[in-house]
Amino acid sequence: MSLAVENHPQTRSQLAHLTAQLDTFRQAGTFFRLRELEDIQGPVCTYDGRKVINLASNNYLGLCNHPKLEEAAIQAIKDHGVGSGAVRTIAGTMRIHMELEEKIAAFKNVEACVVFQSGFSANAGTVSSILGKEDFILSDELNHASIIDGARLSKAKIKVFRHKDVAHCEEILQEIANEPGKKLIITDGVFSMDGDIGPVGELAALAEKYGGIMMVDDAHASGVLGRNGRGSVDHFDVHGKVDVQVGTLSKAIGALGGYVCGSRDLIDYLYHRARPFLFSTSHPPSVAATCIAAFDILENEPDRIQRLWDNTAYFKQQLAHSGFNIGGVNTPASETPITPIIIGEGRKTMDFSKALFEAGLMATGIAFPTVQEGKARIRTIMTSEHTRAQIDQSLEILTTTAKTLSIL
C-alpha cells in the first residue's frame, strides 16, 4: 500500500524573509537551480539530460570512477558492510579507518592523521578546538569559508591580513607580540576561487620567527602540488615547519571527507576535542577503502599529475590568446588548474554560464557572496582526463559564446 503525499504550498509567514531574499537573488540574476548529474563524473558527462564537456568538477585526476577505487569499495562492502554504525569514539572506529589515517600520515611525512567527514568540518573543527578566546588568528582575507567559520567558533581574536601579503601579516604579529595567548597563522595552500598559491613557505618562516602556530588548508593543493601530489608543504619544502595540515578526500582523491595531519599529540587532542569528529558517524568502510586505493594511485601513477599540468598550461595559454581575463588584472593570477574567467557583473556571468551549457559546456558561474561584488567569474577546472580534442572544443564554445554575448 502506498501513501500519497499531498504537496501543500508553503504559505506560512514565519519564513517570508527567506522568500524575500530569494527574490533579490532573482532580481540580480544570480538565483540558480542545482544541475543533476545522470552518469559518472568525467570530462564528458550528462547533466539535466544534456551531454556536456565538464569544466566544473574538482575531479582533478579522474579518480571518481577509477576501476581500482571501484573494486576497493565493492570489496570493503563485502568485507565490512555499508556503514560503521557509530561515531569513532564509541563503536565506529574500524581497522580500515586507522589504515587510512596511517596511509595519509605516511604520504604527508607526519606523525599522525585524523579523518573527518568533510574538508569543511576538518577546518572548522580543528581551528575551533585548538584555540580559545584569549588567542589570536591571523587569516588571509581570501581564506576558505570553513576557515572563517572555525575561527569564529573558536572565539579567538581574528586579525585579517591582505591577500598573500606576508609583510602585512608580520606587521600584525608585531602589534600583538606582547599580547597573551597563542598566535595561529592560517592560509589556503591553493585559493579555490582564483587558483593562486598561498605563500606557505614565507608564512611558515614568520610563524617560526614569532613562535606562532602554522596551519595550511590544502584542499585544492592535495593531489596537485608537490611530489606525487603531496601538497603545498612539499611544494615549498617546509616539512616540519607547518603544525597543522588540512586536506580533503573529495577533490583529487575522488571520494569524500577531510583530514588533518600533524604531530601525534595534535591528532590525539583532536580525537578528544574536535566536535565534528566526536559527534558524527564515521565514514562507511567503502569510502575509507576507496581513499586508501587513491593514495596508492598517487604514488604509482605520477603521469596523471603531469597530464593535469600539461592540460592546464595549454588551456590557460589558449584562453589568454583569445582575450579572456583569466586573472592577474583586477584579481590574483591563477597558478594552478583552477582558471577563473573574470566577467565582473553577476547577471552577465550567470547568463554566460547558461549559454555555455546550452552550447555543450558545463562551466559554472560564481558571483557574490561567494566572490566579491564586481568580480563574478566562470570558474573552470582542468583535469588529467580531458583530451586535447575536448579542450579545443571547450575553447571554441567559450570563444563563440563570449562573442555572441559581447563578452569578447
CSV table of C-alpha atoms in Angstrom, one decimal:
chain,number,residue,atom,x,y,z
A,1,MET,CA,0.0,0.0,0.0
A,2,SER,CA,1.4,3.4,-1.0
A,3,LEU,CA,0.8,6.6,0.8
A,4,ALA,CA,0.2,9.7,-1.4
A,5,VAL,CA,1.9,12.8,-0.1
A,6,GLU,CA,-0.1,16.0,-0.8
A,7,ASN,CA,2.1,18.8,-1.9
A,8,HIS,CA,0.9,21.8,0.1
A,9,PRO,CA,2.1,25.2,-0.9
A,10,GLN,CA,4.3,27.0,1.7
A,11,THR,CA,2.1,29.9,2.9
A,12,ARG,CA,3.4,30.4,6.5
A,13,SER,CA,4.7,33.9,7.2
A,14,GLN,CA,7.4,32.8,9.6
A,15,LEU,CA,9.9,32.2,6.7
A,16,ALA,CA,8.8,35.0,4.5
A,17,HIS,CA,12.1,36.7,4.9
A,18,LEU,CA,13.8,33.8,3.1
A,19,THR,CA,11.4,34.2,0.1
A,20,ALA,CA,12.2,37.9,0.1
A,21,GLN,CA,15.9,37.2,0.0
A,22,LEU,CA,15.4,34.7,-2.9
A,23,ASP,CA,13.5,37.3,-4.8
A,24,THR,CA,16.6,39.6,-4.5
A,25,PHE,CA,18.7,36.8,-6.0
A,26,ARG,CA,16.3,36.5,-8.9
A,27,GLN,CA,16.3,40.3,-9.5
A,28,ALA,CA,20.1,40.3,-9.5
A,29,GLY,CA,20.2,37.3,-11.9
A,30,THR,CA,22.2,35.1,-9.5
A,31,PHE,CA,19.4,32.7,-8.5
A,32,PHE,CA,20.2,29.1,-9.6
A,33,ARG,CA,18.9,25.6,-9.5
A,34,LEU,CA,21.0,22.6,-8.9
A,35,ARG,CA,22.0,20.7,-12.1
A,36,GLU,CA,21.6,16.9,-11.9
A,37,LEU,CA,24.4,14.6,-12.9
A,38,GLU,CA,22.9,11.5,-14.6
A,39,ASP,CA,26.1,9.3,-15.1
A,40,ILE,CA,29.7,9.3,-13.9
A,41,GLN,CA,31.7,12.4,-13.0
A,42,GLY,CA,34.0,12.6,-16.0
A,43,PRO,CA,35.4,15.0,-18.6
A,44,VAL,CA,32.3,14.5,-20.6
A,45,CYS,CA,29.0,13.6,-18.8
A,46,THR,CA,25.3,14.2,-18.7
A,47,TYR,CA,23.7,17.0,-16.7
A,48,ASP,CA,20.0,17.6,-16.9
A,49,GLY,CA,19.7,15.3,-19.9
A,50,ARG,CA,22.3,17.1,-21.9
A,51,LYS,CA,25.8,15.7,-22.7
A,52,VAL,CA,28.4,18.3,-22.0
A,53,ILE,CA,32.1,18.8,-21.6
A,54,ASN,CA,32.7,19.2,-17.9
A,55,LEU,CA,34.9,22.1,-16.7
A,56,ALA,CA,33.3,22.4,-13.3
A,57,SER,CA,34.4,19.4,-11.4
A,58,ASN,CA,37.1,19.0,-8.7
A,59,ASN,CA,37.9,15.6,-10.1
A,60,TYR,CA,41.5,16.7,-10.9
A,61,LEU,CA,42.9,13.2,-11.5
A,62,GLY,CA,39.9,11.3,-12.8
A,63,LEU,CA,39.8,9.1,-9.7
A,64,CYS,CA,36.0,9.4,-9.1
A,65,ASN,CA,35.5,6.4,-11.4
A,66,HIS,CA,38.9,4.7,-11.4
A,67,PRO,CA,38.5,0.9,-11.6
A,68,LYS,CA,40.8,0.3,-8.7
A,69,LEU,CA,38.8,2.6,-6.4
A,70,GLU,CA,35.6,0.9,-7.5
A,71,GLU,CA,37.0,-2.5,-6.8
A,72,ALA,CA,38.2,-1.4,-3.4
A,73,ALA,CA,34.8,0.0,-2.5
A,74,ILE,CA,33.0,-3.2,-3.5
A,75,GLN,CA,35.4,-5.4,-1.6
A,76,ALA,CA,35.0,-3.3,1.5
A,77,ILE,CA,31.3,-3.6,1.4
A,78,LYS,CA,31.5,-7.3,1.1
A,79,ASP,CA,34.0,-7.5,4.0
A,80,HIS,CA,32.6,-4.8,6.3
A,81,GLY,CA,29.1,-3.9,5.2
A,82,VAL,CA,27.8,-0.4,4.2
A,83,GLY,CA,28.1,1.5,7.4
A,84,SER,CA,30.2,1.8,10.6
A,85,GLY,CA,27.2,2.2,12.9
A,86,ALA,CA,28.6,4.7,15.4
A,87,VAL,CA,30.9,7.7,15.9
A,88,ARG,CA,34.6,6.9,16.1
A,89,THR,CA,34.9,7.4,19.9
A,90,ILE,CA,32.1,4.9,20.8
A,91,ALA,CA,32.0,1.9,18.5
A,92,GLY,CA,32.6,3.3,15.0
A,93,THR,CA,36.4,3.0,14.6
A,94,MET,CA,37.1,0.2,12.1
A,95,ARG,CA,40.5,-1.1,11.4
A,96,ILE,CA,40.1,0.3,7.9
A,97,HIS,CA,39.7,3.8,9.3
A,98,MET,CA,43.0,3.5,11.1
A,99,GLU,CA,44.7,2.1,8.0
A,100,LEU,CA,43.5,5.2,6.0
A,101,GLU,CA,44.9,7.6,8.7
A,102,GLU,CA,48.2,5.7,8.7
A,103,LYS,CA,48.4,5.8,4.9
A,104,ILE,CA,47.8,9.6,4.8
A,105,ALA,CA,50.3,10.3,7.6
A,106,ALA,CA,53.0,8.4,5.7
A,107,PHE,CA,52.1,10.1,2.5
A,108,LYS,CA,52.3,13.5,4.1
A,109,ASN,CA,55.5,12.7,6.1
A,110,VAL,CA,54.0,13.5,9.5
A,111,GLU,CA,53.5,11.5,12.7
A,112,ALA,CA,49.7,11.1,12.6
A,113,CYS,CA,46.4,11.9,10.9
A,114,VAL,CA,42.7,12.1,11.7
A,115,VAL,CA,40.0,11.8,9.1
A,116,PHE,CA,36.9,14.0,9.3
A,117,GLN,CA,33.6,13.6,7.4
A,118,SER,CA,34.3,16.6,5.2
A,119,GLY,CA,37.0,19.1,4.5
A,120,PHE,CA,34.8,21.8,5.9
A,121,SER,CA,34.4,20.0,9.2
A,122,ALA,CA,38.1,19.3,9.3
A,123,ASN,CA,38.9,23.0,9.1
A,124,ALA,CA,36.1,24.3,11.3
A,125,GLY,CA,36.6,21.5,13.9
A,126,THR,CA,40.3,22.0,14.2
A,127,VAL,CA,40.5,25.8,14.4
A,128,SER,CA,37.6,25.9,16.9
A,129,SER,CA,39.1,23.3,19.2
A,130,ILE,CA,42.8,24.2,19.4
A,131,LEU,CA,42.3,27.9,20.2
A,132,GLY,CA,40.3,29.9,22.8
A,133,LYS,CA,39.1,33.4,23.4
A,134,GLU,CA,42.5,34.6,24.6
A,135,ASP,CA,44.2,33.6,21.4
A,136,PHE,CA,44.8,35.2,18.0
A,137,ILE,CA,44.1,34.0,14.5
A,138,LEU,CA,45.9,35.7,11.6
A,139,SER,CA,44.0,34.8,8.5
A,140,ASP,CA,44.4,35.6,4.8
A,141,GLU,CA,41.5,37.7,3.6
A,142,LEU,CA,40.6,35.2,0.9
A,143,ASN,CA,40.7,32.1,3.0
A,144,HIS,CA,38.0,29.5,2.6
A,145,ALA,CA,34.7,29.9,4.4
A,146,SER,CA,35.4,26.8,6.6
A,147,ILE,CA,38.5,28.5,8.0
A,148,ILE,CA,36.5,31.7,8.7
A,149,ASP,CA,33.7,29.7,10.4
A,150,GLY,CA,36.2,27.8,12.5
A,151,ALA,CA,37.9,31.0,13.6
A,152,ARG,CA,34.5,32.4,14.7
A,153,LEU,CA,33.6,29.3,16.6
A,154,SER,CA,36.9,29.4,18.5
A,155,LYS,CA,36.1,32.9,19.9
A,156,ALA,CA,39.7,33.8,19.3
A,157,LYS,CA,40.6,37.3,18.2
A,158,ILE,CA,40.6,37.4,14.4
A,159,LYS,CA,43.2,39.5,12.5
A,160,VAL,CA,42.9,39.5,8.7
A,161,PHE,CA,45.9,40.2,6.6
A,162,ARG,CA,45.8,41.4,3.0
A,163,HIS,CA,45.8,38.6,0.4
A,164,LYS,CA,49.2,36.9,0.3
A,165,ASP,CA,50.8,40.0,1.9
A,166,VAL,CA,53.5,38.4,4.2
A,167,ALA,CA,54.7,41.9,5.3
A,168,HIS,CA,51.2,42.8,6.5
A,169,CYS,CA,51.0,39.6,8.4
A,170,GLU,CA,54.3,40.4,10.1
A,171,GLU,CA,53.0,43.9,11.0
A,172,ILE,CA,50.1,42.3,12.8
A,173,LEU,CA,52.4,39.8,14.6
A,174,GLN,CA,54.5,42.7,15.8
A,175,GLU,CA,51.4,44.6,17.0
A,176,ILE,CA,50.2,41.7,19.1
A,177,ALA,CA,53.7,40.3,20.1
A,178,ASN,CA,53.2,41.3,23.8
A,179,GLU,CA,49.6,40.2,24.0
A,180,PRO,CA,49.0,36.9,25.9
A,181,GLY,CA,47.6,34.0,24.0
A,182,LYS,CA,48.7,31.8,21.2
A,183,LYS,CA,49.0,33.1,17.6
A,184,LEU,CA,47.9,31.0,14.7
A,185,ILE,CA,48.7,31.9,11.1
A,186,ILE,CA,46.5,30.2,8.5
A,187,THR,CA,46.3,30.2,4.8
A,188,ASP,CA,45.0,28.2,1.9
A,189,GLY,CA,47.6,26.3,0.0
A,190,VAL,CA,45.7,27.0,-3.2
A,191,PHE,CA,42.9,29.5,-3.2
A,192,SER,CA,39.8,28.0,-4.6
A,193,MET,CA,38.3,30.9,-6.5
A,194,ASP,CA,41.4,32.4,-8.1
A,195,GLY,CA,43.7,29.4,-8.3
A,196,ASP,CA,46.7,31.2,-6.9
A,197,ILE,CA,49.2,29.5,-4.5
A,198,GLY,CA,49.5,30.7,-0.9
A,199,PRO,CA,52.9,31.9,0.4
A,200,VAL,CA,53.2,28.9,2.7
A,201,GLY,CA,56.9,28.9,3.0
A,202,GLU,CA,57.2,32.6,3.9
A,203,LEU,CA,54.3,32.4,6.4
A,204,ALA,CA,55.8,29.3,8.0
A,205,ALA,CA,59.1,31.2,8.5
A,206,LEU,CA,57.1,34.0,10.1
A,207,ALA,CA,55.4,31.6,12.4
A,208,GLU,CA,58.7,30.2,13.4
A,209,LYS,CA,60.2,33.7,14.0
A,210,TYR,CA,57.4,34.8,16.3
A,211,GLY,CA,56.6,31.5,18.0
A,212,GLY,CA,53.3,31.1,16.2
A,213,ILE,CA,51.3,28.0,15.1
A,214,MET,CA,51.3,27.5,11.3
A,215,MET,CA,48.3,26.0,9.6
A,216,VAL,CA,47.5,25.4,5.9
A,217,ASP,CA,44.4,24.2,4.1
A,218,ASP,CA,45.5,22.1,1.2
A,219,ALA,CA,42.1,21.2,-0.1
A,220,HIS,CA,43.0,22.2,-3.7
A,221,ALA,CA,46.7,21.5,-3.3
A,222,SER,CA,46.4,17.9,-2.3
A,223,GLY,CA,46.9,15.7,-5.4
A,224,VAL,CA,48.0,18.7,-7.4
A,225,LEU,CA,51.1,20.3,-5.9
A,226,GLY,CA,54.3,18.7,-4.6
A,227,ARG,CA,55.8,15.3,-5.3
A,228,ASN,CA,53.1,12.9,-6.3
A,229,GLY,CA,50.5,15.4,-5.1
A,230,ARG,CA,51.8,15.7,-1.5
A,231,GLY,CA,50.6,19.3,-1.3
A,232,SER,CA,51.9,22.8,-0.6
A,233,VAL,CA,54.2,21.8,2.3
A,234,ASP,CA,56.1,19.5,0.0
A,235,HIS,CA,55.9,22.1,-2.9
A,236,PHE,CA,57.7,24.7,-0.7
A,237,ASP,CA,59.8,22.0,1.1
A,238,VAL,CA,58.8,23.2,4.6
A,239,HIS,CA,58.3,19.8,6.2
A,240,GLY,CA,58.3,20.0,10.0
A,241,LYS,CA,57.5,23.8,9.9
A,242,VAL,CA,53.8,23.5,9.4
A,243,ASP,CA,52.0,22.4,12.5
A,244,VAL,CA,48.6,21.7,11.1
A,245,GLN,CA,47.9,20.4,7.6
A,246,VAL,CA,44.3,20.1,6.4
A,247,GLY,CA,43.4,18.2,3.3
A,248,THR,CA,40.4,16.8,1.5
A,249,LEU,CA,39.4,13.4,0.2
A,250,SER,CA,36.7,14.7,-2.0
A,251,LYS,CA,38.6,16.5,-4.8
A,252,ALA,CA,41.7,15.0,-6.3
A,253,ILE,CA,41.3,11.9,-4.1
A,254,GLY,CA,37.9,11.4,-5.7
A,255,ALA,CA,35.8,10.3,-2.8
A,256,LEU,CA,34.6,12.0,0.4
A,257,GLY,CA,35.9,13.5,3.6
A,258,GLY,CA,38.7,15.7,5.0
A,259,TYR,CA,41.7,15.1,7.2
A,260,VAL,CA,44.2,16.8,9.5
A,261,CYS,CA,47.8,15.9,9.7
A,262,GLY,CA,50.4,16.8,12.3
A,263,SER,CA,52.1,15.6,15.5
A,264,ARG,CA,50.8,12.6,17.4
A,265,ASP,CA,49.7,15.0,20.2
A,266,LEU,CA,47.7,17.2,17.9
A,267,ILE,CA,45.8,14.2,16.5
A,268,ASP,CA,45.2,12.7,19.9
A,269,TYR,CA,43.9,16.1,21.1
A,270,LEU,CA,41.5,16.3,18.1
A,271,TYR,CA,40.3,12.8,18.9
A,272,HIS,CA,39.2,14.2,22.3
A,273,ARG,CA,38.0,17.7,21.5
A,274,ALA,CA,37.2,18.2,17.8
A,275,ARG,CA,33.4,18.3,17.8
A,276,PRO,CA,32.7,17.2,14.2
A,277,PHE,CA,34.8,14.2,14.9
A,278,LEU,CA,33.2,13.5,18.2
A,279,PHE,CA,29.6,13.8,17.1
A,280,SER,CA,29.5,12.5,13.5
A,281,THR,CA,29.3,8.8,12.4
A,282,SER,CA,32.5,7.6,10.8
A,283,HIS,CA,32.9,7.0,7.1
A,284,PRO,CA,31.4,4.0,5.5
A,285,PRO,CA,34.1,1.4,5.0
A,286,SER,CA,33.7,1.6,1.3
A,287,VAL,CA,34.8,5.3,1.4
A,288,ALA,CA,37.8,4.5,3.5
A,289,ALA,CA,38.9,1.7,1.2
A,290,THR,CA,38.4,3.9,-1.8
A,291,CYS,CA,40.6,6.6,-0.3
A,292,ILE,CA,43.4,4.1,0.5
A,293,ALA,CA,43.4,3.0,-3.1
A,294,ALA,CA,43.5,6.6,-4.3
A,295,PHE,CA,46.7,7.3,-2.3
A,296,ASP,CA,48.3,4.1,-3.9
A,297,ILE,CA,47.5,5.6,-7.3
A,298,LEU,CA,49.1,8.9,-6.4
A,299,GLU,CA,52.3,7.0,-5.5
A,300,ASN,CA,52.2,4.7,-8.6
A,301,GLU,CA,50.8,6.8,-11.4
A,302,PRO,CA,52.6,10.2,-11.4
A,303,ASP,CA,51.8,10.6,-15.1
A,304,ARG,CA,48.3,11.6,-14.1
A,305,ILE,CA,49.6,14.7,-12.4
A,306,GLN,CA,51.8,15.5,-15.3
A,307,ARG,CA,48.9,15.3,-17.7
A,308,LEU,CA,46.9,17.6,-15.4
A,309,TRP,CA,49.6,20.2,-15.6
A,310,ASP,CA,50.2,19.8,-19.4
A,311,ASN,CA,46.4,20.3,-20.0
A,312,THR,CA,46.3,23.2,-17.7
A,313,ALA,CA,49.2,25.0,-19.4
A,314,TYR,CA,47.7,24.6,-22.8
A,315,PHE,CA,44.2,25.6,-21.7
A,316,LYS,CA,45.5,28.8,-20.0
A,317,GLN,CA,47.6,29.7,-23.0
A,318,GLN,CA,44.7,29.5,-25.4
A,319,LEU,CA,42.3,31.3,-23.1
A,320,ALA,CA,44.7,34.2,-22.7
A,321,HIS,CA,45.4,34.2,-26.5
A,322,SER,CA,41.6,34.5,-27.1
A,323,GLY,CA,41.5,37.6,-25.0
A,324,PHE,CA,39.8,36.3,-21.8
A,325,ASN,CA,40.6,37.9,-18.4
A,326,ILE,CA,41.9,34.8,-16.6
A,327,GLY,CA,43.2,36.7,-13.6
A,328,GLY,CA,46.2,39.0,-12.9
A,329,VAL,CA,44.3,42.1,-13.9
A,330,ASN,CA,41.9,43.0,-11.1
A,331,THR,CA,42.1,39.6,-9.4
A,332,PRO,CA,45.1,37.4,-8.4
A,333,ALA,CA,46.7,35.5,-11.3
A,334,SER,CA,45.9,31.7,-11.4
A,335,GLU,CA,48.9,29.4,-10.9
A,336,THR,CA,47.0,26.1,-10.8
A,337,PRO,CA,44.4,24.0,-12.7
A,338,ILE,CA,41.7,26.4,-11.3
A,339,THR,CA,41.4,29.0,-14.0
A,340,PRO,CA,38.7,31.7,-13.5
A,341,ILE,CA,37.3,33.7,-16.4
A,342,ILE,CA,36.6,37.0,-14.9
A,343,ILE,CA,33.4,38.6,-16.2
A,344,GLY,CA,32.6,41.1,-13.4
A,345,GLU,CA,28.9,41.6,-13.2
A,346,GLY,CA,26.8,38.8,-11.6
A,347,ARG,CA,23.9,38.7,-14.0
A,348,LYS,CA,26.1,38.7,-17.1
A,349,THR,CA,28.2,35.9,-15.6
A,350,MET,CA,25.2,33.7,-14.9
A,351,ASP,CA,23.8,34.4,-18.4
A,352,PHE,CA,27.2,33.4,-19.9
A,353,SER,CA,27.2,30.1,-17.8
A,354,LYS,CA,23.7,29.2,-19.0
A,355,ALA,CA,24.6,29.9,-22.6
A,356,LEU,CA,27.7,27.8,-22.4
A,357,PHE,CA,25.6,24.9,-21.0
A,358,GLU,CA,23.2,25.2,-23.9
A,359,ALA,CA,26.2,25.1,-26.3
A,360,GLY,CA,27.5,21.9,-24.6
A,361,LEU,CA,29.9,23.1,-21.9
A,362,MET,CA,29.4,22.8,-18.1
A,363,ALA,CA,31.2,25.8,-16.7
A,364,THR,CA,29.7,27.2,-13.5
A,365,GLY,CA,29.2,30.9,-12.9
A,366,ILE,CA,30.2,32.2,-9.4
A,367,ALA,CA,29.0,35.5,-8.1
A,368,PHE,CA,28.6,37.5,-4.8
A,369,PRO,CA,28.6,36.5,-2.0
A,370,THR,CA,31.0,33.6,-2.9
A,371,VAL,CA,33.3,36.2,-4.5
A,372,GLN,CA,33.4,40.0,-4.2
A,373,GLU,CA,30.9,42.2,-6.0
A,374,GLY,CA,32.2,43.1,-9.4
A,375,LYS,CA,34.5,40.0,-9.6
A,376,ALA,CA,32.0,37.4,-10.7
A,377,ARG,CA,33.6,34.7,-12.8
A,378,ILE,CA,33.2,31.4,-14.6
A,379,ARG,CA,35.5,29.1,-12.6
A,380,THR,CA,37.0,26.4,-14.8
A,381,ILE,CA,39.0,23.4,-13.6
A,382,MET,CA,41.1,21.3,-15.9
A,383,THR,CA,41.6,17.6,-15.2
A,384,SER,CA,44.2,15.0,-16.3
A,385,GLU,CA,41.5,13.1,-18.2
A,386,HIS,CA,40.5,15.9,-20.7
A,387,THR,CA,41.7,15.1,-24.2
A,388,ARG,CA,43.2,17.8,-26.4
A,389,ALA,CA,40.1,17.5,-28.7
A,390,GLN,CA,37.8,18.1,-25.7
A,391,ILE,CA,39.9,21.1,-24.6
A,392,ASP,CA,39.9,22.6,-28.1
A,393,GLN,CA,36.1,22.1,-28.4
A,394,SER,CA,35.7,23.8,-25.0
A,395,LEU,CA,37.8,26.8,-26.2
A,396,GLU,CA,35.7,27.1,-29.3
A,397,ILE,CA,32.4,27.1,-27.3
A,398,LEU,CA,33.8,29.6,-24.8
A,399,THR,CA,35.1,32.0,-27.6
A,400,THR,CA,32.0,31.7,-29.8
A,401,THR,CA,29.5,32.2,-26.9
A,402,ALA,CA,31.5,35.1,-25.4
A,403,LYS,CA,31.5,36.9,-28.7
A,404,THR,CA,27.7,36.3,-29.1
A,405,LEU,CA,27.2,37.9,-25.7
A,406,SER,CA,29.7,40.7,-26.3
A,407,ILE,CA,32.0,39.5,-23.6
A,408,LEU,CA,34.8,39.3,-26.1
